[in-house]
Coordinates of C-alpha atoms in Angstrom, one line a residue:
M324 CA 120.3 207.8 142.3
S325 CA 122.1 205.3 144.5
C326 CA 123.6 206.1 147.8
R327 CA 127.1 205.5 146.5
T328 CA 126.6 207.7 143.6
E329 CA 125.0 210.5 145.6
L330 CA 127.5 210.8 148.3
P331 CA 130.5 212.3 146.3
R332 CA 128.3 215.1 145.2
L333 CA 127.5 216.3 148.7
S334 CA 129.4 219.0 150.5
A335 CA 131.5 218.3 153.6
S336 CA 128.7 220.2 155.7
E337 CA 126.1 217.8 154.2
L338 CA 128.1 214.8 154.7
G339 CA 128.9 215.6 158.3
A340 CA 125.2 216.2 159.1
R341 CA 124.2 213.0 157.6
I342 CA 126.9 211.1 159.3
R343 CA 126.0 212.5 162.7
D344 CA 122.3 211.9 162.1
R345 CA 123.2 208.1 161.3
D346 CA 121.7 208.5 157.9
V347 CA 124.9 207.1 156.4
T348 CA 127.9 205.3 157.8
V349 CA 131.5 206.7 157.6
T350 CA 132.4 203.4 155.9
N351 CA 129.8 204.0 153.1
V352 CA 131.1 207.7 152.7
I353 CA 134.7 206.6 152.4
D354 CA 134.0 203.7 150.1
A355 CA 131.9 205.9 147.9
H356 CA 134.7 208.4 147.4
L357 CA 137.4 205.6 146.9
E358 CA 135.1 204.2 144.1
R359 CA 134.8 207.6 142.6
I360 CA 138.7 207.8 142.7
D361 CA 138.9 204.4 140.9
E362 CA 136.3 205.6 138.2
R363 CA 137.8 209.1 137.4
D364 CA 141.4 209.4 138.4
D365 CA 143.0 207.5 135.5
E366 CA 141.6 210.4 133.4
I367 CA 142.4 213.2 135.9
N368 CA 145.5 212.2 137.6
A369 CA 144.8 214.2 140.8
F370 CA 146.2 211.7 143.3
V371 CA 149.8 210.9 144.0
T372 CA 148.9 208.5 146.8
V373 CA 145.6 207.0 147.8
C374 CA 145.3 205.9 151.4
K375 CA 142.8 203.1 150.9
D376 CA 143.5 200.9 153.8
E377 CA 144.3 203.6 156.2
A378 CA 141.0 205.6 155.3
R379 CA 138.9 202.4 155.7
E380 CA 140.5 201.6 159.1
A381 CA 139.7 205.2 160.2
A382 CA 136.2 204.9 158.9
A383 CA 135.6 201.8 161.0
E384 CA 137.0 203.5 164.0
A385 CA 134.7 206.5 163.3
D386 CA 131.7 204.4 163.1
R387 CA 132.5 202.7 166.3
A388 CA 132.8 206.1 167.9
L389 CA 129.2 207.1 166.7
E390 CA 127.9 203.7 168.0
A391 CA 129.3 204.5 171.4
D392 CA 127.6 207.9 171.3
E393 CA 131.0 209.7 171.7
D394 CA 131.3 213.4 171.1
V395 CA 132.4 213.9 167.5
G396 CA 133.9 216.9 165.7
P397 CA 132.2 218.9 162.8
L398 CA 134.1 217.0 160.2
H399 CA 133.6 213.5 161.6
G400 CA 133.9 211.0 158.8
V401 CA 134.4 213.5 156.1
P402 CA 137.0 212.6 153.4
L403 CA 140.0 215.0 153.2
A404 CA 142.6 215.2 150.3
L405 CA 146.0 216.6 151.2
K406 CA 148.3 218.6 148.9
D407 CA 151.4 216.6 148.6
L408 CA 153.4 219.6 149.7
G409 CA 153.5 221.0 153.2
A410 CA 150.5 219.1 154.3
E411 CA 152.3 216.1 155.8
K412 CA 151.0 213.2 157.7
E413 CA 153.2 210.9 159.5
G414 CA 153.6 207.5 157.9
V415 CA 152.3 208.6 154.5
R416 CA 154.3 209.1 151.4
H417 CA 155.1 212.7 150.7
T418 CA 156.8 213.5 147.4
Y419 CA 156.8 217.4 147.4
G420 CA 156.0 216.7 143.6
S421 CA 159.6 215.7 143.1
A422 CA 160.8 212.5 141.7
L423 CA 163.8 213.0 144.1
F424 CA 161.4 212.3 147.0
E425 CA 159.2 209.5 145.4
E426 CA 159.7 207.1 148.1
Y427 CA 159.9 209.4 151.0
V428 CA 157.6 209.0 153.9
S429 CA 156.7 211.7 156.2
Q430 CA 158.1 211.6 159.9
R431 CA 155.6 214.2 161.1
T432 CA 152.2 215.5 160.8
A433 CA 151.6 219.3 160.1
A434 CA 149.6 221.5 162.3
V435 CA 146.7 222.1 159.9
V436 CA 146.5 218.3 159.3
E437 CA 146.4 217.6 163.0
R438 CA 143.6 220.2 163.4
L439 CA 141.5 218.8 160.6
E440 CA 142.0 215.3 161.8
A441 CA 141.1 216.3 165.3
A442 CA 137.8 217.8 163.9
G443 CA 137.2 214.2 162.5
A444 CA 138.3 214.5 158.9
I445 CA 139.7 211.2 157.4
V446 CA 142.8 211.6 155.0
I447 CA 141.8 209.8 151.8
G448 CA 145.1 210.6 149.9
K449 CA 147.7 213.0 148.7
T450 CA 147.2 215.3 145.7
N451 CA 149.5 216.2 142.9
T452 CA 151.5 219.3 142.7
P453 CA 154.5 220.7 140.5
E454 CA 157.8 220.1 142.0
L455 CA 158.1 222.1 145.2
G456 CA 154.9 223.9 143.9
H457 CA 157.2 226.2 141.8
K458 CA 154.8 227.0 139.1
G459 CA 151.1 227.7 138.2
T460 CA 150.4 224.5 136.3
T461 CA 150.4 220.9 137.7
D462 CA 152.9 218.6 136.0
N463 CA 155.9 216.8 137.4
E464 CA 158.3 213.9 137.0
V465 CA 156.3 211.8 139.5
I466 CA 152.9 211.1 138.0
G467 CA 152.7 213.8 135.2
P468 CA 150.0 216.3 134.6
T469 CA 146.6 216.8 136.3
A470 CA 143.7 217.8 134.2
S471 CA 140.6 219.9 135.0
P472 CA 137.6 217.7 135.3
I473 CA 135.5 220.3 133.6
D474 CA 137.6 220.0 130.3
P475 CA 140.3 217.2 130.6
T476 CA 142.2 218.8 127.7
L477 CA 143.0 221.8 130.1
N478 CA 145.6 221.8 132.9
A479 CA 144.1 221.9 136.5
G480 CA 146.3 224.6 137.3
G481 CA 148.9 224.9 140.1
S482 CA 150.3 224.2 142.3
S483 CA 147.4 223.0 144.3
G484 CA 146.0 221.5 141.0
G485 CA 145.6 217.9 142.5
S486 CA 143.4 219.2 145.3
A487 CA 141.3 221.3 143.0
A488 CA 140.8 218.5 140.5
A489 CA 139.8 215.9 143.2
L490 CA 137.1 218.3 144.5
S491 CA 135.8 219.1 141.1
A492 CA 135.6 215.4 140.1
G493 CA 133.9 214.4 143.4
M494 CA 136.8 212.4 144.6
A495 CA 136.9 214.4 147.9
P496 CA 134.7 217.2 149.4
I497 CA 137.4 219.0 151.0
A498 CA 141.2 219.5 150.4
T499 CA 144.1 221.5 151.6
G500 CA 146.2 223.8 149.4
S501 CA 149.0 226.4 149.8
D502 CA 149.7 229.5 148.1
A503 CA 152.8 231.4 147.3
G504 CA 151.8 233.2 144.1
G505 CA 148.2 232.0 143.5
S506 CA 148.6 228.1 144.1
L507 CA 145.2 228.0 145.8
R508 CA 143.3 230.5 143.5
I509 CA 144.8 229.5 140.1
P510 CA 143.6 225.8 140.2
A511 CA 140.3 226.9 141.9
A512 CA 139.6 228.9 138.7
A513 CA 140.9 226.3 136.4
C514 CA 138.7 223.6 138.0
G515 CA 135.7 225.6 138.9
V516 CA 136.0 225.3 142.8
Y517 CA 136.3 227.7 145.6
G518 CA 139.8 228.4 147.0
F519 CA 140.7 230.8 149.9
K520 CA 144.0 232.4 150.7
P521 CA 143.7 233.7 154.2
T522 CA 145.2 236.8 155.7
F523 CA 149.0 235.9 156.2
G524 CA 149.3 234.5 159.7
L525 CA 145.8 233.4 160.3
V526 CA 146.4 229.7 159.4
P527 CA 149.5 228.4 160.9
D528 CA 152.5 226.7 159.0
D529 CA 154.7 224.8 161.5
G530 CA 157.0 223.8 158.5
R531 CA 160.5 222.5 159.5
P532 CA 163.4 222.7 159.5
S533 CA 163.0 226.3 158.4
A534 CA 160.0 228.3 160.0
F535 CA 161.0 231.6 158.3
G536 CA 160.8 230.9 154.6
R537 CA 157.2 232.4 154.1
E538 CA 157.7 236.0 154.6
L539 CA 159.3 237.1 151.3
Q540 CA 156.3 236.0 149.2
H541 CA 153.7 235.7 152.0
T542 CA 153.0 231.9 151.6
T543 CA 150.1 230.4 153.4
K544 CA 148.0 227.3 153.6
G545 CA 144.3 227.5 153.0
P546 CA 141.0 225.6 152.3
M547 CA 139.8 224.4 148.9
T548 CA 136.1 223.3 148.6
R549 CA 133.2 223.2 146.3
S550 CA 131.1 225.5 148.5
V551 CA 131.7 228.8 150.5
A552 CA 130.0 227.3 153.6
D553 CA 132.6 224.4 153.5
A554 CA 135.6 226.8 153.2
A555 CA 134.2 228.7 156.3
L556 CA 134.0 225.5 158.2
L557 CA 137.6 224.5 157.4
L558 CA 138.9 227.9 158.2
S559 CA 137.2 227.7 161.6
V560 CA 139.2 224.4 162.1
M561 CA 142.4 225.3 160.5
G562 CA 142.8 228.8 161.8
G563 CA 144.2 230.3 165.2
P564 CA 147.7 230.9 166.4
H565 CA 150.3 228.1 166.9
S566 CA 153.5 228.2 169.0
A567 CA 155.5 226.6 166.2
D568 CA 154.8 229.3 163.6
P569 CA 156.6 232.7 164.3
N570 CA 154.2 234.4 161.8
S571 CA 150.9 233.2 163.5
V572 CA 148.7 236.0 164.9
P573 CA 146.2 235.9 167.7
V574 CA 143.3 237.1 165.7
D575 CA 139.9 235.6 166.2
I576 CA 137.5 235.7 163.3
E577 CA 133.9 234.3 163.1
Y578 CA 134.2 232.6 159.8
T579 CA 130.9 230.6 159.7
A580 CA 128.9 233.6 161.3
A581 CA 129.7 235.5 158.1
L582 CA 127.8 233.3 155.7
D583 CA 124.5 234.7 156.4
R584 CA 125.4 238.4 156.6
P585 CA 123.8 240.6 154.1
I586 CA 126.0 242.6 151.8
D587 CA 123.5 245.4 150.9
E588 CA 125.8 247.9 152.6
F589 CA 128.9 246.7 150.9
R590 CA 130.8 248.9 148.4
I591 CA 132.6 246.7 145.8
A592 CA 135.4 247.9 143.6
Y593 CA 135.7 246.0 140.3
S594 CA 139.1 246.2 138.5
P595 CA 138.7 244.4 135.2
D596 CA 142.4 244.0 134.8
F597 CA 144.2 245.3 137.9
D598 CA 145.6 248.1 135.6
A599 CA 148.1 245.9 133.8
F600 CA 147.0 242.6 133.0
P601 CA 146.2 241.5 129.4
I602 CA 142.7 239.9 129.8
D603 CA 141.3 237.8 127.2
D604 CA 137.9 239.0 125.8
E605 CA 136.1 235.7 126.6
V606 CA 137.3 236.0 130.3
R607 CA 136.4 239.6 130.6
A608 CA 132.9 238.8 129.3
V609 CA 132.3 236.3 131.9
V610 CA 133.5 238.3 134.7
D611 CA 131.7 241.6 133.6
D612 CA 128.6 239.6 133.9
A613 CA 129.4 237.7 137.1
V614 CA 130.0 241.0 139.2
D615 CA 126.3 241.9 138.5
A616 CA 125.5 239.2 141.0
F617 CA 126.9 241.5 143.8
A618 CA 124.6 244.3 142.8
D619 CA 121.7 241.7 142.6
A620 CA 122.5 240.9 146.3
G621 CA 122.2 244.5 147.3
A622 CA 125.9 245.7 147.0
T623 CA 127.1 248.8 145.4
V624 CA 129.4 247.9 142.6
E625 CA 131.8 250.5 140.8
T626 CA 134.5 249.9 138.2
V627 CA 137.7 251.5 139.4
T628 CA 141.4 251.9 138.6
V629 CA 143.8 250.7 141.1
D630 CA 146.3 253.5 140.2
H631 CA 149.5 251.6 141.3
G632 CA 151.2 253.2 138.4
Y633 CA 153.2 250.1 137.0
S634 CA 153.2 248.4 133.7
M635 CA 153.0 244.7 133.3
T636 CA 156.7 244.7 132.5
D637 CA 157.4 246.7 135.8
L638 CA 155.4 244.2 137.8
S639 CA 156.9 241.1 136.4
E640 CA 160.4 242.3 136.6
A641 CA 159.9 243.2 140.2
A642 CA 158.3 239.8 140.8
M643 CA 161.2 237.8 139.6
P644 CA 163.8 238.4 142.3
T645 CA 161.4 237.8 145.1
Y646 CA 159.7 234.6 143.8
T647 CA 162.8 233.1 142.4
T648 CA 164.6 233.8 145.6
S649 CA 161.8 232.1 147.6
V650 CA 162.1 228.9 145.3
L651 CA 165.9 229.0 145.8
E652 CA 165.3 229.2 149.5
S653 CA 162.9 226.1 149.4
T654 CA 165.4 224.0 147.4
T655 CA 168.2 225.1 149.7
V656 CA 166.4 224.0 152.8
M657 CA 165.3 220.7 151.1
E658 CA 168.9 219.9 150.1
Q659 CA 170.3 220.6 153.6
A660 CA 167.5 218.6 155.3
H661 CA 167.6 215.6 153.0
G662 CA 171.1 215.6 151.7
V663 CA 170.1 215.9 148.0
E664 CA 171.4 218.2 145.3
F665 CA 168.7 219.2 142.7
R666 CA 171.2 220.3 140.1
D667 CA 173.4 217.2 140.6
R668 CA 170.4 215.0 139.8
S669 CA 169.0 217.1 137.1
D670 CA 167.6 214.1 135.1
E671 CA 165.1 213.8 137.8
V672 CA 164.3 217.3 138.2
S673 CA 161.7 219.3 136.2
D674 CA 163.0 221.5 133.5
S675 CA 161.1 224.4 134.7
L676 CA 162.4 224.2 138.2
L677 CA 166.0 224.0 136.8
A678 CA 165.5 227.0 134.8
M679 CA 164.1 228.9 137.8
L680 CA 167.1 228.0 140.0
H681 CA 169.3 229.1 137.2
V682 CA 167.5 232.4 136.9
S683 CA 167.5 232.9 140.7
G684 CA 171.3 233.0 140.6
E685 CA 171.2 236.2 138.6
Y686 CA 169.6 238.1 141.5
G687 CA 171.0 239.3 144.8
P688 CA 170.0 241.1 147.9
A689 CA 170.0 244.5 146.0
D690 CA 167.5 243.1 143.5
V691 CA 165.1 241.9 146.4
A692 CA 165.5 245.2 147.9
R693 CA 164.6 247.2 144.8
S694 CA 161.6 245.0 144.2
G695 CA 160.3 246.1 147.7
V696 CA 159.7 249.5 146.4
V697 CA 157.3 248.3 143.6
R698 CA 155.8 245.9 146.2
T699 CA 155.2 248.7 148.5
G700 CA 153.6 250.8 145.8
V701 CA 151.1 247.9 145.0
Y702 CA 150.4 247.5 148.7
D703 CA 149.5 251.2 149.1
A704 CA 147.5 251.2 146.0
V705 CA 145.3 248.3 147.2
E706 CA 145.0 249.9 150.5
D707 CA 143.8 253.2 149.0
V708 CA 141.2 251.2 147.2
L709 CA 140.0 249.3 150.3
G710 CA 140.0 252.5 152.2
D711 CA 137.0 253.6 150.1
Y712 CA 135.5 250.0 149.4
D713 CA 134.8 246.7 151.3
L714 CA 136.2 244.7 148.5
L715 CA 138.3 244.6 145.4
V716 CA 137.1 242.2 142.7
T717 CA 139.3 241.0 139.7
P718 CA 139.4 238.0 137.4
T719 CA 141.4 235.2 138.8
L720 CA 143.2 234.5 135.6
S721 CA 143.7 236.4 132.3
R722 CA 142.9 233.4 130.1
A723 CA 140.9 230.1 130.6
D724 CA 142.4 227.9 128.0
V725 CA 145.9 226.6 129.4
R726 CA 146.2 223.2 127.8
L727 CA 147.1 220.1 129.8
H728 CA 150.8 220.0 128.7
E729 CA 151.3 223.6 128.0
D730 CA 154.3 225.4 129.2
I731 CA 153.1 229.0 129.8
G732 CA 156.7 230.3 129.9
A733 CA 156.7 233.9 129.2
E734 CA 153.0 234.4 130.2
A735 CA 153.8 233.0 133.8
W736 CA 153.4 236.5 135.2
E737 CA 150.6 237.8 132.9
W738 CA 148.3 234.7 133.3
P739 CA 147.5 234.9 136.9
L740 CA 146.2 238.1 138.6
T741 CA 147.0 236.4 142.0
W742 CA 150.6 236.9 142.9
P743 CA 150.3 240.7 143.7
F744 CA 148.2 239.6 146.7
N745 CA 151.1 237.4 148.0
W746 CA 153.1 240.4 148.0
T747 CA 150.6 242.4 150.1
G748 CA 149.2 239.6 152.4
H749 CA 145.8 240.6 151.9
P750 CA 143.0 237.7 152.0
V751 CA 141.7 236.6 148.7
A752 CA 139.3 234.0 147.4
S753 CA 138.6 232.7 143.9
A754 CA 135.0 231.9 143.2
P755 CA 133.7 230.2 140.1
A756 CA 132.4 233.0 137.8
G757 CA 131.0 230.9 135.0
V758 CA 132.3 229.3 131.8
T759 CA 133.3 230.8 128.5
E760 CA 131.5 229.9 125.1
R761 CA 133.9 227.1 124.8
G762 CA 133.0 225.7 128.2
H763 CA 136.1 226.8 130.0
P764 CA 135.9 227.8 133.6
V765 CA 136.6 231.2 134.8
G766 CA 137.4 232.4 138.3
L767 CA 136.4 235.7 140.1
Q768 CA 138.9 237.0 142.7
L769 CA 137.6 238.8 145.8
V770 CA 140.3 240.7 147.8
G771 CA 139.4 242.1 151.2
R772 CA 141.2 244.1 153.9
R773 CA 143.8 242.4 156.1
F774 CA 142.0 240.4 158.7
G775 CA 138.6 241.1 156.8
D776 CA 138.4 237.4 155.8
D777 CA 134.8 237.2 157.1
D778 CA 133.9 240.1 154.6
I779 CA 135.1 237.9 151.7
L780 CA 133.1 234.9 153.0
A781 CA 129.9 237.2 153.4
A782 CA 130.3 238.4 149.8
S783 CA 131.3 235.0 148.4
A784 CA 128.3 233.4 150.0
A785 CA 125.9 236.1 148.6
F786 CA 127.5 235.5 145.1
E787 CA 127.1 231.7 145.4
R788 CA 123.4 232.2 146.4
E789 CA 122.8 234.5 143.3
R790 CA 125.0 232.5 140.9
P791 CA 125.1 228.9 142.1
W792 CA 128.0 226.9 140.5
D793 CA 127.1 223.3 141.5
Y794 CA 126.1 222.8 137.9
L795 CA 129.8 222.5 137.2
Y796 CA 130.0 219.1 139.1
E797 CA 127.2 217.3 137.2

């Protein structure tokens, strides 16, 4: 196997170590990943923008720093893919997944990007997302749909679909995502990678011009990787309070130290359907088998009911006012900041976003207030479970066969078991659980106590050791 072929298969931790040991140059690492993009992205469609020249210039500078024996960060020379929504980098095109902003160039660099670059990461490109990240599949009017590299007839999921697909296809070892209803975890499951939604407030979001648009649906940024160790590394870089984020919290968590913790004293609650979701038999079979890995690692695993007391209809009806209002907030801020009108230029706007904006007009403050009662009931039920158990485990998605161009429509709430935890603010990861008999990837969702993000990492690392998933990337 040639060096150029091998490098895109390595984790960020492995790449960083080989770069610091002078076993490989940063230039070779960047070129290997750019070649991989050239080879795979016509089929996958993960990248909206590829920063070839900028990445090569940064690689040359990173190699000079090593030659001069300068102190370097833990991600020195590691290629980084940025979701084309929120993860802005000054001077680089940033479309928000919208044809209205196809030529827009960022005027600022987001806090998490600054932190990742300060640790040495090199931005290799911007990844695809549905318009303003409004839905759980990745397709837009800018470059079209993104496919899952595991089965390109399937959609990569959304809204961080481009980032997940880039990782799965070996086009980048690390990527950013964001999550308002499952946007880190849905594509992680669909592409067979690891996505981590941290406790609300741990990873700062300095978005402007509005800093207050994240509370209603607990939207947060987080890492996407191919390994748990890389996710812990990224969290250690991305996390920590920031003065520009009114929601950031001064909580210190030892992310990387959690990786080697044993879980033999963990009590893990397994809910096969979160008491409401219609789980396909093929998904249930994979997840039922996967949870045995926690017992194999020494944990106690018990099947539980969450007892929130709501039907799927109750939950979805309560979700509509909060989620559609949060999307309306996003478009309103965008219109004010950029002087555009989404409805006035409807020919350039996704039909699904227009439909959501239309629906959002049917709800008012009273509807949002009433949804808070259901939201509180779900929060209390999850807290009750986590009062007795260290973690709650569920499937990430109810089905594993969403097609590349499929409009899931009425199934939008039934498909992902992710959005209830944007209501509650708990930390959640999605790990690859395995594949169905048809070869479709299935995700396993790990929910922890608020600010118990390290417990999720400990359990995820143990699960990865018992059920390695790197075969998905061969």
